[in-house]
Amino acid sequence: MSATNTISIKDQNKKAGLTAKGDQRQFVQHSYTDRSNDILDNLTASDENIIRLYREDSVGGPFPIKLQIVLKVTEQLGQQHIISWLPHGRSFMIHRPREFEEEIMGKFFKQTKLTSFRRQLNLYDFQRITHGRDAGSYYHELFLRGKPLLAKKMIRRKLKGTKIRASSSPDDEPNFYAMPYMGPITEANSMHSPARAMMGQKSFD
C-alpha cells in the first residue's frame, strides 16, 4: 500500500470520534443558566457567617467561598495582574501562574501548586473557556462576582471521574458579554437581594 493511501490508526480514530488510544471521545459540556437573580431568602446562621467573612475580607470557608473572598481581597490589594474577575464578573482568570503560586496560594490556600488548585476547580465542576477574549478563564454558573451565597450551593464531587480527558467544545461556550454585568458589592447592592442587585448590573457586548 502506498504512503498516499495509508491512513494511520490515529487519523482513523480522529474521524471516528475516538481518542488516540481508541476510547470514545468525550467533550466538555457547557450548559449555563444565569443564576444572578436567584432569590436567597430565610438566611441561616451559616449564610450570615459567609456574608460576614466576605464583608470583612476574612478568607475562610469551603474552597468556592474562599476563592470568592480571595478575588475580592486581591483586587483591593492591586493584584489584579495576577488573578482577577473578568469585566462581566462571571469568570475569573489567573494571569501570572508563577506569581499566583508564590504570592497568593501560599498565603490563602492549603494547596501550594497550581496543579492542585486546578484539581479543586475540577472537583467543583468549574469549566474553562478555550476561545475568544476570555480564553483561559474559569467559570461556574453559581460562581458570580459579589454573590458568595450562591457559591455555597456548589458541590464538590467525591469521584475523580474517568481518566479520559474531555475535549474542548468552543462552539458551546457561553457568551458572558451578552449577559448582565456582575459588579462588586456595594451598600446598594445586596448579596442576597436580586431586586437591589440589579441596580449594579448591565449588559455589554
Short mmCIF file of C-alpha atoms in Angstrom, two decimals:
data_model
loop_
_atom_site.label_atom_id
_atom_site.label_comp_id
_atom_site.label_asym_id
_atom_site.label_seq_id
_atom_site.Cartn_x
_atom_site.Cartn_y
_atom_site.Cartn_z
CA MET A 1 0.00 0.00 0.00
CA SER A 2 1.41 3.37 -0.97
CA ALA A 3 2.05 6.13 1.58
CA THR A 4 -0.68 8.26 -0.01
CA ASN A 5 -3.26 5.54 0.61
CA THR A 6 -2.17 4.78 4.14
CA ILE A 7 -4.42 6.14 6.91
CA SER A 8 -2.91 5.94 10.38
CA ILE A 9 -4.89 4.50 13.28
CA LYS A 10 -4.67 7.92 14.93
CA ASP A 11 -6.34 9.56 11.89
CA GLN A 12 -8.99 6.83 11.78
CA ASN A 13 -9.76 7.35 15.46
CA LYS A 14 -9.99 11.10 14.98
CA LYS A 15 -12.54 10.64 12.20
CA ALA A 16 -14.48 8.12 14.25
CA GLY A 17 -14.66 10.39 17.31
CA LEU A 18 -12.16 8.30 19.25
CA THR A 19 -9.08 9.25 21.27
CA ALA A 20 -5.55 8.26 20.23
CA LYS A 21 -5.94 5.20 22.50
CA GLY A 22 -9.20 4.22 20.80
CA ASP A 23 -11.53 5.32 23.61
CA GLN A 24 -14.77 7.15 22.80
CA ARG A 25 -14.00 10.88 22.67
CA GLN A 26 -15.80 13.00 25.26
CA PHE A 27 -16.49 16.71 25.04
CA VAL A 28 -16.82 19.38 27.71
CA GLN A 29 -20.49 20.11 28.39
CA HIS A 30 -21.14 23.87 28.54
CA SER A 31 -24.64 24.14 29.99
CA TYR A 32 -25.06 27.59 31.55
CA THR A 33 -28.05 29.06 33.38
CA ASP A 34 -27.96 32.67 34.54
CA ARG A 35 -28.35 32.36 38.32
CA SER A 36 -27.71 36.03 39.12
CA ASN A 37 -31.36 36.62 40.05
CA ASP A 38 -31.80 33.58 42.28
CA ILE A 39 -33.75 34.53 45.40
CA LEU A 40 -31.99 33.61 48.64
CA ASP A 41 -34.45 34.13 51.47
CA ASN A 42 -34.52 32.79 55.04
CA LEU A 43 -30.82 33.11 55.67
CA THR A 44 -29.29 30.55 58.00
CA ALA A 45 -26.55 31.14 60.56
CA SER A 46 -24.13 29.63 58.05
CA ASP A 47 -25.27 32.12 55.40
CA GLU A 48 -24.80 35.02 57.80
CA ASN A 49 -21.29 33.78 58.58
CA ILE A 50 -20.40 33.68 54.88
CA ILE A 51 -21.68 37.25 54.48
CA ARG A 52 -19.57 38.31 57.47
CA LEU A 53 -16.44 36.64 56.08
CA TYR A 54 -16.99 38.26 52.70
CA ARG A 55 -17.63 41.75 54.03
CA GLU A 56 -14.71 41.58 56.49
CA ASP A 57 -12.32 40.17 53.84
CA SER A 58 -11.65 37.25 56.14
CA VAL A 59 -10.52 34.37 53.93
CA GLY A 60 -12.11 31.10 55.02
CA GLY A 61 -14.83 28.54 54.39
CA PRO A 62 -15.09 25.91 51.64
CA PHE A 63 -12.96 26.33 48.52
CA PRO A 64 -15.54 28.30 46.41
CA ILE A 65 -16.22 30.74 49.28
CA LYS A 66 -12.53 31.18 49.93
CA LEU A 67 -11.90 31.82 46.23
CA GLN A 68 -14.68 34.45 46.18
CA ILE A 69 -13.02 36.30 49.07
CA VAL A 70 -9.52 35.94 47.61
CA LEU A 71 -10.67 37.52 44.34
CA LYS A 72 -12.13 40.42 46.33
CA VAL A 73 -9.03 40.86 48.51
CA THR A 74 -6.52 40.66 45.65
CA GLU A 75 -8.48 43.35 43.82
CA GLN A 76 -8.27 45.58 46.87
CA LEU A 77 -4.52 44.92 47.12
CA GLY A 78 -3.98 45.84 43.47
CA GLN A 79 -3.04 42.30 42.44
CA GLN A 80 -5.47 42.01 39.53
CA HIS A 81 -2.47 41.43 37.26
CA ILE A 82 -2.05 38.06 38.99
CA ILE A 83 -5.66 36.86 39.31
CA SER A 84 -8.91 38.70 38.70
CA TRP A 85 -12.53 38.57 37.71
CA LEU A 86 -13.08 39.36 34.05
CA PRO A 87 -15.14 42.52 33.33
CA HIS A 88 -18.52 40.73 33.31
CA GLY A 89 -17.88 39.12 36.70
CA ARG A 90 -18.88 35.64 35.53
CA SER A 91 -15.46 34.07 35.14
CA PHE A 92 -12.00 34.65 36.56
CA MET A 93 -8.51 34.26 35.17
CA ILE A 94 -5.05 33.52 36.54
CA HIS A 95 -2.87 35.90 34.53
CA ARG A 96 0.53 35.09 36.04
CA PRO A 97 0.66 31.46 37.22
CA ARG A 98 4.10 31.64 38.85
CA GLU A 99 3.25 34.74 40.87
CA PHE A 100 -0.10 33.19 41.75
CA GLU A 101 1.70 30.19 43.27
CA GLU A 102 4.28 32.30 45.10
CA GLU A 103 2.20 35.25 46.30
CA ILE A 104 -1.41 34.07 46.51
CA MET A 105 -1.64 30.32 47.04
CA GLY A 106 0.82 30.10 49.91
CA LYS A 107 -0.98 32.92 51.70
CA PHE A 108 -4.62 31.93 51.24
CA PHE A 109 -4.88 28.25 50.23
CA LYS A 110 -3.79 24.89 51.58
CA GLN A 111 -2.58 24.00 48.10
CA THR A 112 0.83 25.33 47.08
CA LYS A 113 0.94 24.08 43.48
CA LEU A 114 -1.18 25.32 40.59
CA THR A 115 -1.92 21.74 39.57
CA SER A 116 -3.55 21.14 42.99
CA PHE A 117 -5.55 24.36 42.66
CA ARG A 118 -6.81 23.32 39.24
CA ARG A 119 -7.77 19.94 40.65
CA GLN A 120 -10.01 21.73 43.16
CA LEU A 121 -11.58 23.68 40.30
CA ASN A 122 -12.29 20.42 38.51
CA LEU A 123 -13.76 18.80 41.63
CA TYR A 124 -16.18 21.73 41.94
CA ASP A 125 -17.06 21.47 38.23
CA PHE A 126 -15.58 24.76 37.08
CA GLN A 127 -15.33 24.89 33.27
CA ARG A 128 -12.58 26.52 31.24
CA ILE A 129 -13.17 28.93 28.35
CA THR A 130 -10.94 27.97 25.42
CA HIS A 131 -11.52 30.66 22.80
CA GLY A 132 -12.24 34.36 22.39
CA ARG A 133 -11.27 37.20 24.73
CA ASP A 134 -12.00 35.10 27.83
CA ALA A 135 -9.81 32.16 26.76
CA GLY A 136 -8.09 30.62 29.76
CA SER A 137 -10.67 31.78 32.30
CA TYR A 138 -12.76 29.54 34.56
CA TYR A 139 -16.47 29.75 35.31
CA HIS A 140 -19.36 28.08 37.12
CA GLU A 141 -22.95 29.25 36.94
CA LEU A 142 -23.02 29.52 40.75
CA PHE A 143 -19.73 31.43 40.93
CA LEU A 144 -20.53 35.09 40.28
CA ARG A 145 -18.80 38.25 41.42
CA GLY A 146 -20.40 39.64 44.57
CA LYS A 147 -22.57 36.51 45.10
CA PRO A 148 -20.80 34.39 47.74
CA LEU A 149 -24.04 32.79 48.94
CA LEU A 150 -24.59 31.27 45.51
CA ALA A 151 -21.13 29.71 45.73
CA LYS A 152 -22.24 27.95 48.90
CA LYS A 153 -24.51 25.79 46.71
CA MET A 154 -21.56 24.42 44.73
CA ILE A 155 -20.99 20.72 45.38
CA ARG A 156 -17.58 19.06 45.49
CA ARG A 157 -17.50 15.82 43.54
CA LYS A 158 -16.27 12.82 45.52
CA LEU A 159 -15.21 10.87 42.45
CA LYS A 160 -12.41 11.89 40.11
CA GLY A 161 -14.40 10.68 37.14
CA THR A 162 -12.98 8.87 34.12
CA LYS A 163 -9.35 9.06 33.10
CA ILE A 164 -10.42 10.23 29.65
CA ARG A 165 -9.80 13.95 29.26
CA ALA A 166 -12.77 15.70 27.69
CA SER A 167 -12.08 17.65 24.51
CA SER A 168 -13.00 21.33 24.31
CA SER A 169 -16.21 22.38 22.59
CA PRO A 170 -15.78 26.13 21.94
CA ASP A 171 -18.98 26.46 19.92
CA ASP A 172 -20.99 25.68 23.06
CA GLU A 173 -19.16 28.07 25.40
CA PRO A 174 -21.33 30.83 26.94
CA ASN A 175 -21.03 34.45 25.83
CA PHE A 176 -20.87 36.34 29.12
CA TYR A 177 -20.69 39.73 27.41
CA ALA A 178 -24.33 39.34 26.38
CA MET A 179 -25.43 38.79 29.99
CA PRO A 180 -25.94 41.21 32.90
CA TYR A 181 -22.69 42.60 34.28
CA MET A 182 -21.90 41.44 37.83
CA GLY A 183 -20.46 44.40 39.71
CA PRO A 184 -18.73 44.40 43.11
CA ILE A 185 -20.66 44.50 46.37
CA THR A 186 -21.72 47.97 47.49
CA GLU A 187 -24.16 49.22 50.13
CA ALA A 188 -26.85 49.44 47.42
CA ASN A 189 -26.07 46.01 46.01
CA SER A 190 -27.09 43.28 48.41
CA MET A 191 -25.55 39.81 48.18
CA HIS A 192 -28.90 38.08 48.56
CA SER A 193 -31.46 40.53 47.20
CA PRO A 194 -31.88 40.17 43.41
CA ALA A 195 -34.04 43.29 43.13
CA ARG A 196 -31.36 45.53 44.61
CA ALA A 197 -28.52 43.60 42.99
CA MET A 198 -29.92 44.52 39.58
CA MET A 199 -29.10 48.16 40.31
CA GLY A 200 -25.46 47.44 39.64
CA GLN A 201 -25.90 45.20 36.60
CA LYS A 202 -25.66 45.97 32.93
CA SER A 203 -25.11 44.09 29.69
CA PHE A 204 -22.42 44.94 27.20
CA ASP A 205 -21.05 43.44 24.02
#
